[in-house]
Coordinates of C-alpha atoms and ligand atoms in Angstrom, one line a residue:
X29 CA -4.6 34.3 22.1
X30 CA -8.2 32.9 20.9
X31 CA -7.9 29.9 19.0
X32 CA -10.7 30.8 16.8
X33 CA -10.7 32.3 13.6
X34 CA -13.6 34.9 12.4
X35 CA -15.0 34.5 8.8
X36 CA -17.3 37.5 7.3
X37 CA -19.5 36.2 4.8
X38 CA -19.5 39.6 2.3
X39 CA -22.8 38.0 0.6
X40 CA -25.1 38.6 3.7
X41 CA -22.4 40.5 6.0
X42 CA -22.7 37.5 8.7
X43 CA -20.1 36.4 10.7
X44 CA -19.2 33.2 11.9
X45 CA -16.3 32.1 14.7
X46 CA -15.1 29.1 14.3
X47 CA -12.6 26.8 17.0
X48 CA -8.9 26.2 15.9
X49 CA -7.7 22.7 16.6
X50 CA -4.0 21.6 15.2
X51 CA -3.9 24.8 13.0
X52 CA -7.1 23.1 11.5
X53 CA -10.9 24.2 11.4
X54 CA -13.2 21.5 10.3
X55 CA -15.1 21.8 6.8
X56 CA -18.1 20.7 8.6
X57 CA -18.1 24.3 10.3
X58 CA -18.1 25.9 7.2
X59 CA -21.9 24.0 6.6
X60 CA -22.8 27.3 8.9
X61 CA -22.3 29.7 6.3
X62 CA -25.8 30.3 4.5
X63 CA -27.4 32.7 2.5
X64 CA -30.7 31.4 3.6
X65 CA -31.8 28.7 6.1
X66 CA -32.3 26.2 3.4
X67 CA -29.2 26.7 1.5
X68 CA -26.9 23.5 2.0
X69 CA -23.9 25.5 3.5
X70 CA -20.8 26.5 2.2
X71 CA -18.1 23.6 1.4
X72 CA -14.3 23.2 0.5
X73 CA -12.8 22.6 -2.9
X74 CA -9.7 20.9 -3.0
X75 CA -8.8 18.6 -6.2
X76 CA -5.9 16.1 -5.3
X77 CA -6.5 16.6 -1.4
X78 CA -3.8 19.6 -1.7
X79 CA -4.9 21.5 2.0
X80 CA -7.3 19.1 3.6
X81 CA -6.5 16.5 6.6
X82 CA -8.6 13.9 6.2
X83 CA -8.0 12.2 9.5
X84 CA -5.3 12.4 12.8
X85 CA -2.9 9.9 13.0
X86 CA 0.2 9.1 15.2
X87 CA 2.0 7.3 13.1
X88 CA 4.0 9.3 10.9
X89 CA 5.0 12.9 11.3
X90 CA 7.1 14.7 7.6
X91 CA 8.3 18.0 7.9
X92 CA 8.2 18.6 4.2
X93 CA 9.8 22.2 4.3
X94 CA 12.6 20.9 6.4
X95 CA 13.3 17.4 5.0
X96 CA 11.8 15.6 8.5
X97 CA 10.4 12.1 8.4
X98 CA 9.6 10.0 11.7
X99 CA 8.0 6.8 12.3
X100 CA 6.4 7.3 16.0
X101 CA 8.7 10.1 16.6
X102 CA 11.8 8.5 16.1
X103 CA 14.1 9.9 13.5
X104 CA 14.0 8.1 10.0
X105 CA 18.1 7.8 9.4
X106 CA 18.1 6.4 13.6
X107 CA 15.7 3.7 12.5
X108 CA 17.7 2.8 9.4
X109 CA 20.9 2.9 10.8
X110 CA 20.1 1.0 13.9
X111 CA 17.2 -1.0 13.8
X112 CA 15.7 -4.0 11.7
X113 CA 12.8 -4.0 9.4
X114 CA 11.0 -6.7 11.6
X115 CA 11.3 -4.2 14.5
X116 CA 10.7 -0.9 12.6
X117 CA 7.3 -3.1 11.6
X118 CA 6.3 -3.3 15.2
X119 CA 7.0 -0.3 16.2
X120 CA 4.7 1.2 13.3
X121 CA 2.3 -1.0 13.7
X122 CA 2.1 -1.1 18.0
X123 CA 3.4 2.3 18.9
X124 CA 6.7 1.3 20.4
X125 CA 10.0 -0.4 19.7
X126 CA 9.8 -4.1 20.3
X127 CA 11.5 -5.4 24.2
X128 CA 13.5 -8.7 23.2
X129 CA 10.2 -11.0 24.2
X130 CA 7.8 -8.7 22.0
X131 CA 10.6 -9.1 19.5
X132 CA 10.5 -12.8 19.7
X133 CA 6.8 -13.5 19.8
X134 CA 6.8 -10.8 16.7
X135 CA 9.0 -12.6 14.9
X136 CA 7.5 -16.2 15.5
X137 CA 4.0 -14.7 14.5
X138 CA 5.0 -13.7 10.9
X139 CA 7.0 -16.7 10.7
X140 CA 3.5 -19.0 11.5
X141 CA 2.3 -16.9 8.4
X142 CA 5.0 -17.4 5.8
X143 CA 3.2 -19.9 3.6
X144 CA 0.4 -19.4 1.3
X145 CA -1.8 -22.1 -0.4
X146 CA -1.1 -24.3 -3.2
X147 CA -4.2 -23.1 -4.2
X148 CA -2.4 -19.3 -4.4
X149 CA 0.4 -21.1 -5.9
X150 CA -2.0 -22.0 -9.2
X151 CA -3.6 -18.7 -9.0
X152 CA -0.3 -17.3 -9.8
X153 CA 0.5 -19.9 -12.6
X154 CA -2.1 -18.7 -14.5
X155 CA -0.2 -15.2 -15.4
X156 CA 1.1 -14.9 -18.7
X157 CA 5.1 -15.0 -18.8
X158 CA 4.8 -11.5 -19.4
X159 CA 2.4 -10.3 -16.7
X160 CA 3.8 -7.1 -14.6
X161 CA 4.7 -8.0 -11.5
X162 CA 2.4 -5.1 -9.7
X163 CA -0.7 -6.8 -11.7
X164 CA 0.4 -10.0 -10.2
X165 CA 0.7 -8.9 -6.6
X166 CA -2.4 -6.8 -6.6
X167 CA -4.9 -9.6 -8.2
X168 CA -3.0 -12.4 -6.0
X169 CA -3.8 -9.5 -2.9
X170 CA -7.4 -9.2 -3.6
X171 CA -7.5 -13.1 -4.3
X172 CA -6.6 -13.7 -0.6
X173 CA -9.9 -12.5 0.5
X174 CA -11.3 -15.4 -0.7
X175 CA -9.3 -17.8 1.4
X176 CA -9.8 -15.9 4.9
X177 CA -13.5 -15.0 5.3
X178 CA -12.8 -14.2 8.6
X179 CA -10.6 -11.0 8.1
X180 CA -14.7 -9.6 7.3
X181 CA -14.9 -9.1 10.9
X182 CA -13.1 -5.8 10.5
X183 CA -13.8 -4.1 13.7
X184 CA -12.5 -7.3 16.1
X185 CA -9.1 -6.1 17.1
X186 CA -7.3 -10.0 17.2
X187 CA -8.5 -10.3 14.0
X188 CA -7.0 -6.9 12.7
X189 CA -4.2 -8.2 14.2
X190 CA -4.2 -11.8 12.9
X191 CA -4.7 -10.1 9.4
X192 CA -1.7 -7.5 9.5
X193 CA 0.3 -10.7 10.6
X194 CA -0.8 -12.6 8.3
X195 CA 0.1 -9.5 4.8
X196 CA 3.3 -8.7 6.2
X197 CA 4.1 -12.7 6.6
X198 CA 3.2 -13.7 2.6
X199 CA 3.8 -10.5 0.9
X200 CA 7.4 -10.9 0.2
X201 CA 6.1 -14.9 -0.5
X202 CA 3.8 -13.3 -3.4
X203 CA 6.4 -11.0 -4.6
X204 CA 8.9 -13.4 -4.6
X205 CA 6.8 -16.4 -6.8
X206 CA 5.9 -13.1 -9.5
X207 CA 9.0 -12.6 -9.6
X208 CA 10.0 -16.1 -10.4
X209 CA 7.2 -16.9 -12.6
X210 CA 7.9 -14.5 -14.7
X211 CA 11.2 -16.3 -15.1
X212 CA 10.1 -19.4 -15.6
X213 CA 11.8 -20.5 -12.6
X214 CA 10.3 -22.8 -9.7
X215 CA 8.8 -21.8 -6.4
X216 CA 11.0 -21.4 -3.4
X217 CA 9.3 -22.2 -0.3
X218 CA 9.9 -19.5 2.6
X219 CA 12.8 -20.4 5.1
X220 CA 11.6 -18.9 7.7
X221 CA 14.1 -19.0 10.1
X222 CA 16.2 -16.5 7.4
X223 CA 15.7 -12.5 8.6
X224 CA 13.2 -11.0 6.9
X225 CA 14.9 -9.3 3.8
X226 CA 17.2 -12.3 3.9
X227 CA 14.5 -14.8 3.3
X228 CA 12.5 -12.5 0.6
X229 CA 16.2 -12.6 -1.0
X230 CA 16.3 -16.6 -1.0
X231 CA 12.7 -17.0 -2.3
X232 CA 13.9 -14.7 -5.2
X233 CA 17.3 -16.5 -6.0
X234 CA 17.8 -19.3 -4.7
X235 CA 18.2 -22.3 -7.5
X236 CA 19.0 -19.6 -10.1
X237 CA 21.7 -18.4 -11.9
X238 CA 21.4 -15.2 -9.4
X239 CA 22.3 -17.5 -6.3
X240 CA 25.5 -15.2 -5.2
X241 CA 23.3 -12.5 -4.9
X242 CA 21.9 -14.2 -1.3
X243 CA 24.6 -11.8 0.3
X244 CA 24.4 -10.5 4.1
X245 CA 25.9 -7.0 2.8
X246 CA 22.6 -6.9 0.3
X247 CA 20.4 -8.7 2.7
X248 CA 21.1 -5.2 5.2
X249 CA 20.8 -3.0 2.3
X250 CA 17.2 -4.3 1.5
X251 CA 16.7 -4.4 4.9
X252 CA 17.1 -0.6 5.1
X253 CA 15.3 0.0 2.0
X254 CA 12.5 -1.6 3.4
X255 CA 12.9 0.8 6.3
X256 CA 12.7 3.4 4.6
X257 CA 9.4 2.7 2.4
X258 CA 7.4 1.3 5.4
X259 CA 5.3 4.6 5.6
X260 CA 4.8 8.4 4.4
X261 CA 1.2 9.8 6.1
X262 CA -1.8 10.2 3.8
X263 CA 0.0 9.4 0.1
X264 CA -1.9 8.1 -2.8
X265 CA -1.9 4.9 -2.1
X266 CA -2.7 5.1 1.9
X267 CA -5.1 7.3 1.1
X268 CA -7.0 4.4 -1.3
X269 CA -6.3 1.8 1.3
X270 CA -7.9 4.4 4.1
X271 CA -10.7 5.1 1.4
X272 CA -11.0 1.5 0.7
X273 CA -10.7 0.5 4.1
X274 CA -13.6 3.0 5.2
X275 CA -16.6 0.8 3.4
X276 CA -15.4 -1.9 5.9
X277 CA -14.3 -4.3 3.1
X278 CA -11.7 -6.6 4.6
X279 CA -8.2 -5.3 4.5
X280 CA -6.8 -8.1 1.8
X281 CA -9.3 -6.3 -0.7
X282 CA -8.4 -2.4 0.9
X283 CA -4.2 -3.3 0.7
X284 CA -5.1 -4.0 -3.0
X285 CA -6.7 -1.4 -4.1
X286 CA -3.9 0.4 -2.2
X287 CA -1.3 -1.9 -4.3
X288 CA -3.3 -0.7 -7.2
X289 CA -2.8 2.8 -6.6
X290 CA 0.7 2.6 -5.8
X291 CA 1.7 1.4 -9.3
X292 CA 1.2 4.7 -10.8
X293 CA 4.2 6.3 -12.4
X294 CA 3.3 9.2 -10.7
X295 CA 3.5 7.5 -7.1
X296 CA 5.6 4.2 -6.6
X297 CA 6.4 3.3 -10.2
X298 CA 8.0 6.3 -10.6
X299 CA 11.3 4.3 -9.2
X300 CA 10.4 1.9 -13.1
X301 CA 10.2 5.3 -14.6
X302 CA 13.7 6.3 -13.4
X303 CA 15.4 3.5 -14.7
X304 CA 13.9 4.3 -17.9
X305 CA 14.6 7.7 -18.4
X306 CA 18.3 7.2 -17.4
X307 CA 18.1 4.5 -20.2
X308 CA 17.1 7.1 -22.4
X309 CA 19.1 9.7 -21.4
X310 CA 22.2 7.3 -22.2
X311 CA 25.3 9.7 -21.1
X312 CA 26.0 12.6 -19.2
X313 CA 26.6 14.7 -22.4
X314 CA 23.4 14.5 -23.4
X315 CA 22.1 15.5 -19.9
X316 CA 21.6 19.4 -20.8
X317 CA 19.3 18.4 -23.7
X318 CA 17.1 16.1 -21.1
X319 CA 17.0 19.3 -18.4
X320 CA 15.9 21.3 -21.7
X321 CA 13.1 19.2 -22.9
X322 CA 12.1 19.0 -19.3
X323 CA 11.5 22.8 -18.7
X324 CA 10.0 22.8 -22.0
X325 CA 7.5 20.7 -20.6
X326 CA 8.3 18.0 -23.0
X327 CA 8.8 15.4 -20.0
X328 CA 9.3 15.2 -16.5
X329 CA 12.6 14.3 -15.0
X330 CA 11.1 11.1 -13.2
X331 CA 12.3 10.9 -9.4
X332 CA 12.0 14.2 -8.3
X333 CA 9.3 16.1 -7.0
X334 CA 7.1 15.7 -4.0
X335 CA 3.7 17.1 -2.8
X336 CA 5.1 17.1 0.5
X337 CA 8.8 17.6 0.6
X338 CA 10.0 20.9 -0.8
X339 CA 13.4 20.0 0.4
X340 CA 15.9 16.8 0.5
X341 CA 13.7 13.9 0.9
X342 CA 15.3 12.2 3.7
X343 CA 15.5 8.9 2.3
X344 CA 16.9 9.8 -1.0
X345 CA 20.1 10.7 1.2
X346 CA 20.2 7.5 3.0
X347 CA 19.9 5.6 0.2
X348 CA 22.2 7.5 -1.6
X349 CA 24.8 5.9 1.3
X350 CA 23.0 2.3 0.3
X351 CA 24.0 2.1 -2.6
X352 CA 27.9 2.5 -2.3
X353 CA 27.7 -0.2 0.1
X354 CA 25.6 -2.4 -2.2
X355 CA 28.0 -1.3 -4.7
X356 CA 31.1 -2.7 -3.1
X357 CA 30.0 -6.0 -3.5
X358 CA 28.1 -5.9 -7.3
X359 CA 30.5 -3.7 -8.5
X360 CA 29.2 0.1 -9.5
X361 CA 25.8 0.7 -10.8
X362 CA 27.5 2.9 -13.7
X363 CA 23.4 4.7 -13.8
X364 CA 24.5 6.4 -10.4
X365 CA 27.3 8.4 -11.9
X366 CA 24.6 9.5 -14.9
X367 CA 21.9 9.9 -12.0
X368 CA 24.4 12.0 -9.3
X369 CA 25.0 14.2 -12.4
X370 CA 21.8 14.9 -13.2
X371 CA 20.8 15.6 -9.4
X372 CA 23.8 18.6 -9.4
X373 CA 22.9 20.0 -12.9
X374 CA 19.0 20.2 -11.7
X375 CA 19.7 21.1 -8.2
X376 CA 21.6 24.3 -10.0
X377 CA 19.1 25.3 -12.3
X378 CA 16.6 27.9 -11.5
X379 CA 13.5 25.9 -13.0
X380 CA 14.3 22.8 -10.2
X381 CA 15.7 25.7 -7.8
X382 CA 12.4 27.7 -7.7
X383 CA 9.7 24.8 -7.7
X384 CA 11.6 23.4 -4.9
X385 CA 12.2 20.1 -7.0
X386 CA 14.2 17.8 -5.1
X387 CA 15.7 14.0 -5.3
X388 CA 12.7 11.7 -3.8
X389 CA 12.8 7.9 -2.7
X390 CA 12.7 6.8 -6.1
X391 CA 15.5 9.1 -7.5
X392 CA 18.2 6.3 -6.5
X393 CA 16.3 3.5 -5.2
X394 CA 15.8 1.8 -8.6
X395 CA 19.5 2.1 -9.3
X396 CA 20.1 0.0 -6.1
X397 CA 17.6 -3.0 -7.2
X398 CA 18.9 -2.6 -10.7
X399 CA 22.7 -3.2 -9.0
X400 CA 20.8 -6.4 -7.2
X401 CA 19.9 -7.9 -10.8
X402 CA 15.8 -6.8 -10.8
X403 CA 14.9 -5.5 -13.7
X404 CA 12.4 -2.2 -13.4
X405 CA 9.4 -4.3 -13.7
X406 CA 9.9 -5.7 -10.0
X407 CA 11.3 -1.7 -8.5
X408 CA 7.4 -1.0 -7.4
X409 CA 7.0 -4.4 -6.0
X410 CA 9.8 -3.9 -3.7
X411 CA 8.5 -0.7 -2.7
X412 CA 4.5 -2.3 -1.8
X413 CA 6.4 -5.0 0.6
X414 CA 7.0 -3.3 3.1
X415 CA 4.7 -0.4 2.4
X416 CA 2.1 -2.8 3.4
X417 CA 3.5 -2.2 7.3
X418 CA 2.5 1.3 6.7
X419 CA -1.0 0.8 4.8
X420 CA -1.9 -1.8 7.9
X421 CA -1.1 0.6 10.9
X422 CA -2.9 3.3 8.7
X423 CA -5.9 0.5 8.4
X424 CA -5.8 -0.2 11.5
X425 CA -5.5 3.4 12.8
X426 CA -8.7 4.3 10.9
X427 CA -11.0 1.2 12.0
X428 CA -10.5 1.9 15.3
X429 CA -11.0 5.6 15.1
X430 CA -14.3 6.9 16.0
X431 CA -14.1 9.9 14.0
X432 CA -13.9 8.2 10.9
X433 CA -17.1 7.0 8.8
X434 CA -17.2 5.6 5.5
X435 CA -15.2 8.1 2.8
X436 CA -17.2 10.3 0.7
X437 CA -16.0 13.4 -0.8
X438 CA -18.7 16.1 -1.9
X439 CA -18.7 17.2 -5.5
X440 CA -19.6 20.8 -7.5
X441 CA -22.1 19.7 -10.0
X442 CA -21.3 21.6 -12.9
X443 CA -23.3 19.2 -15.5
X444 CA -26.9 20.2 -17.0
X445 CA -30.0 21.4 -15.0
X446 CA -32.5 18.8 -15.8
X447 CA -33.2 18.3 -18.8
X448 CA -36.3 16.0 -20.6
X449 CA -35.5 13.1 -22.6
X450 CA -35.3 13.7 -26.6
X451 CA -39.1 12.5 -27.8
X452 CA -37.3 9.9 -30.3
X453 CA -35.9 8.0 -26.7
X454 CA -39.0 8.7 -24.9
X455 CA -41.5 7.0 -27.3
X456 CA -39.3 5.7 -30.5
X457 CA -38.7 2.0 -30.8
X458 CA -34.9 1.1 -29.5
X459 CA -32.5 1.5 -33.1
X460 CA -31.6 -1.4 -34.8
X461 CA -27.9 -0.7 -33.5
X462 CA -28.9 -0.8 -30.1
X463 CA -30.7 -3.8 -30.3
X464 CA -27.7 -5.7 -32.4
X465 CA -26.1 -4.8 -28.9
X466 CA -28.4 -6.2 -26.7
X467 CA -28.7 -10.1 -28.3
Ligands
ACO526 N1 9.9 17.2 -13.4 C1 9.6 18.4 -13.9 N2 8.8 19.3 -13.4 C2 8.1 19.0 -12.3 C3 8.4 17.7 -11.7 C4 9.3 16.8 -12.3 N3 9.5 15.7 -11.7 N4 7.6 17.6 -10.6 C5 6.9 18.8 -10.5 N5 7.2 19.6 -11.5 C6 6.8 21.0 -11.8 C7 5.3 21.0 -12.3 O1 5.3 20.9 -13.7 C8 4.9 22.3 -11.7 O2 5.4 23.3 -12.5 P1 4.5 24.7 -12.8 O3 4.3 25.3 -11.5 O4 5.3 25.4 -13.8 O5 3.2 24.1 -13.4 C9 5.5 22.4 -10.4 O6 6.7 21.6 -10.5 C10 4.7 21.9 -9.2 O7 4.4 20.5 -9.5 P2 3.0 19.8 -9.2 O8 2.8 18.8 -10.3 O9 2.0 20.9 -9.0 O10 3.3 19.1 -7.9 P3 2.4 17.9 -7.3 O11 2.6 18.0 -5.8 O12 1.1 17.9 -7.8 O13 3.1 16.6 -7.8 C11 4.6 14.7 -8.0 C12 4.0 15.8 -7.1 C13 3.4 13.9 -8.7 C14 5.4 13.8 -7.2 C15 5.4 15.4 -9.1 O14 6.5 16.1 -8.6 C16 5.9 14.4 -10.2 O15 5.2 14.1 -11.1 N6 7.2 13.9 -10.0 C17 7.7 12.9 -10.9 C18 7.2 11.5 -10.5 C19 7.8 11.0 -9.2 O16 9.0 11.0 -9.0 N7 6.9 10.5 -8.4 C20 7.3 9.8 -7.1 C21 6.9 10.7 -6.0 S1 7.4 9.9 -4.5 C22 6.4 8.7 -4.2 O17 5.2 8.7 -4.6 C23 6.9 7.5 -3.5

């Protein structure tokens, strides 16, 4: 069999063959295909990115028909069920599982790097009590940049590596310090021998009414949650930090923008959103009326839905398991009972049945935090932590791939022709408004 596909161009009858790679041909192929030789060529439309790859990559593969997600090619529920984040992180960001020396010089690295400056420290002080916790973490991201000039060298590989170190070693410190300022609580300083989650957990509670909560069965379950959010292929928010990334612009600037874009209610906030509408929803009697407003488009029932899966997201069901644990030692999340019900009534009804409408990460995730004592404010914060792994192999991955230029989608004009300026802009003197404007 050819792998080549044939296209017949019914304007001018031409035909044009064009090479098959990964199931893929390349929209630069399709430049070919001209009515005349000084036509531009024919392009792709696709709003929202909905058929187009816009690089390879070897880092994560989703088989969103049949519920598949693998970091490197190792199964999603292995990694959670056997591994730490700490080494999950390596293995996204190197390739390969950690050896127990790799392990320990991985470790030690981010440990070097849990501190930020005092400097950072007043940054963050100048929040309003109020501030969200995602505008916190993505202004204190970008703010960074200003402290490490030398993450500009984008395409030297120690310093790629220096800088992933360096974002996965203070995220959780950032996190942590919105977290408490919007308490009105004290710093922690990182104790860095703690695991990973573990430590995250103390810089939240410790010295705080929430101290009981630094527990090893809830250190794991974070530890697993973090598993499970480290990456998901070309999502909104890799797909800003790639975009971002692309100009060259040092990756404490690209991982906020990606920040930025994950706290959309349609992409990581969606697990705040959850929260709320079991909130509002109340009790399961008044579920039916929820499913009803839903299909009448009145609102969306927050959690499911995925471009990619059409079936069980994989981590939904794992953190489905989560949260019993978690729940065995903070008592039962009484939202999961309301949420569980909600899943069975939608997964029976034709309208969730037909659109292939299924639990994702966020359905029960929020539920887990909210058993942990974080209000939905934090849920997306949580969720960027360890995402950063994922937005830094994906950062790296496209720096050091020669394909890859700076992105720059194409658009259909579909504005005015030219057109000539009115005569009263052309010659008239500027309007008295305008020029109240301009002092
Ligand atoms: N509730 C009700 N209807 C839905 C939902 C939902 N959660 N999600 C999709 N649909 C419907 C759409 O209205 C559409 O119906 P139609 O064909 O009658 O017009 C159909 O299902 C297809 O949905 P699209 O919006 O075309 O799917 P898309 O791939 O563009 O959107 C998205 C995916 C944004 C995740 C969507 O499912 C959604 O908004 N879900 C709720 C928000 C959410 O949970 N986001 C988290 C995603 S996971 C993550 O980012 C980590």
């Amino acid at each position: 069999m050819e792998n080549t596909v044939t296209v017949t161009d019914n304007r001018t009858g031409e035909q044009y063959t064009f090479p098959v790679t990964h199931d893929t041909i390349r929209a630069m192929d399709l430049r070919k295909i001209k009515v005349a030789p000084d036509d531009f060529g024919m392009m792709s439309y696709d709003p929202a990115f909905m058929n187009t790859a816009s690089c390879e990559s070897k880092i994560t593969y989703i088989d969103g028909d049949k519920g598949i997600l693998r970091y490197r090619g190792y199964d999603i529920a292995d990694l959670a069920e056997h591994c730490t984040f700490p080494q999950v992180a390596y293995l996204v960001i190197h390739g390969e599982l950690p050896d127990p020396e790799q392990e320990t010089e991985w470790l030690a690295a981010l440990r070097i790097h849990m501190g930020i400056f005092e400097n950072i420290k007043k940054f963050m002080e100048g929040f309003r009590y109020d501030a969200h916790p995602m505008g916190m973490l993505v202004s204190t991201l970008a703010a960074l940049s200003t402290f490490y000039p030398d993450a500009k060298d984008v395409r030297n590989s120690e310093v790629q590596m220096h800088c992933i170190r360096r974002i996965i070693g203070k995220i959780p410190i950032i996190a942590a310090y919105g977290y408490r300022h919007s308490k009105g609580l004290d710093y922690i300083s990182p104790e860095p021998k703690l695991g990973y989650a573990e430590n995250f957990m103390h810089m939240l509670w410790d010295r705080s009414p929430l101290e009981h909560l630094k527990h090893p069965v809830l250190a794991r379950a974070l530890d697993v949650l973090f598993i499970l959010h480290i990456d998901h292929e070309q999502n909104c928010s890799t797909n800003a930090m790639r975009a971002v990334g692309s100009s060259e612009a040092d990756p404490f600037l690209s991982i906020a923008g990606a920040a930025a874009a994950l706290a959309g209610p349609l992409h990581g906030g969606a697990n705040e959103e959850v929260l709320k509408m079991l909130d509002k929803i109340g009790s399961q009697e008044n579920i039916p009326e929820f499913i009803r407003g839903v299909k009448e488009g009145k609102h969306k029932l927050m959690g499911f839905g995925h471009r990619v899966y059409k079936n069980y997201d994989p981590r939904a069901r794992i953190i489905k398991r989560t949260a019993e644990e978690v729940f065995e030692v903070t008592g039962r999340n009484k939202k999961i009972d309301l949420a569980m019900e909600l899943e069975r009534i939608a997964l029976t009804d034709d309208y969730f049945v037909s659109r292939k409408l299924y639990p994702n990460v966020d359905f029960y995730s929020g539920i887990i935090y909210e058993a942990m004592g974080l209000e939905p404010q934090m849920f997306t914060v949580l969720f960027a932590i360890p995402r950063a792994v994922g937005w830094l192999a994906q950062w790296q991955e496209l720096i050091n791939d020669p394909a890859q230029k700076i992105a720059r989608p194409r658009q259909i004009y579909t504005g005015y022709e030219q057109r000539k300026l009115p005569d009263s802009y052309t010659y008239g003197a500027p309007s008295e408004e305008s020029l109240a404007y301009t002092r």
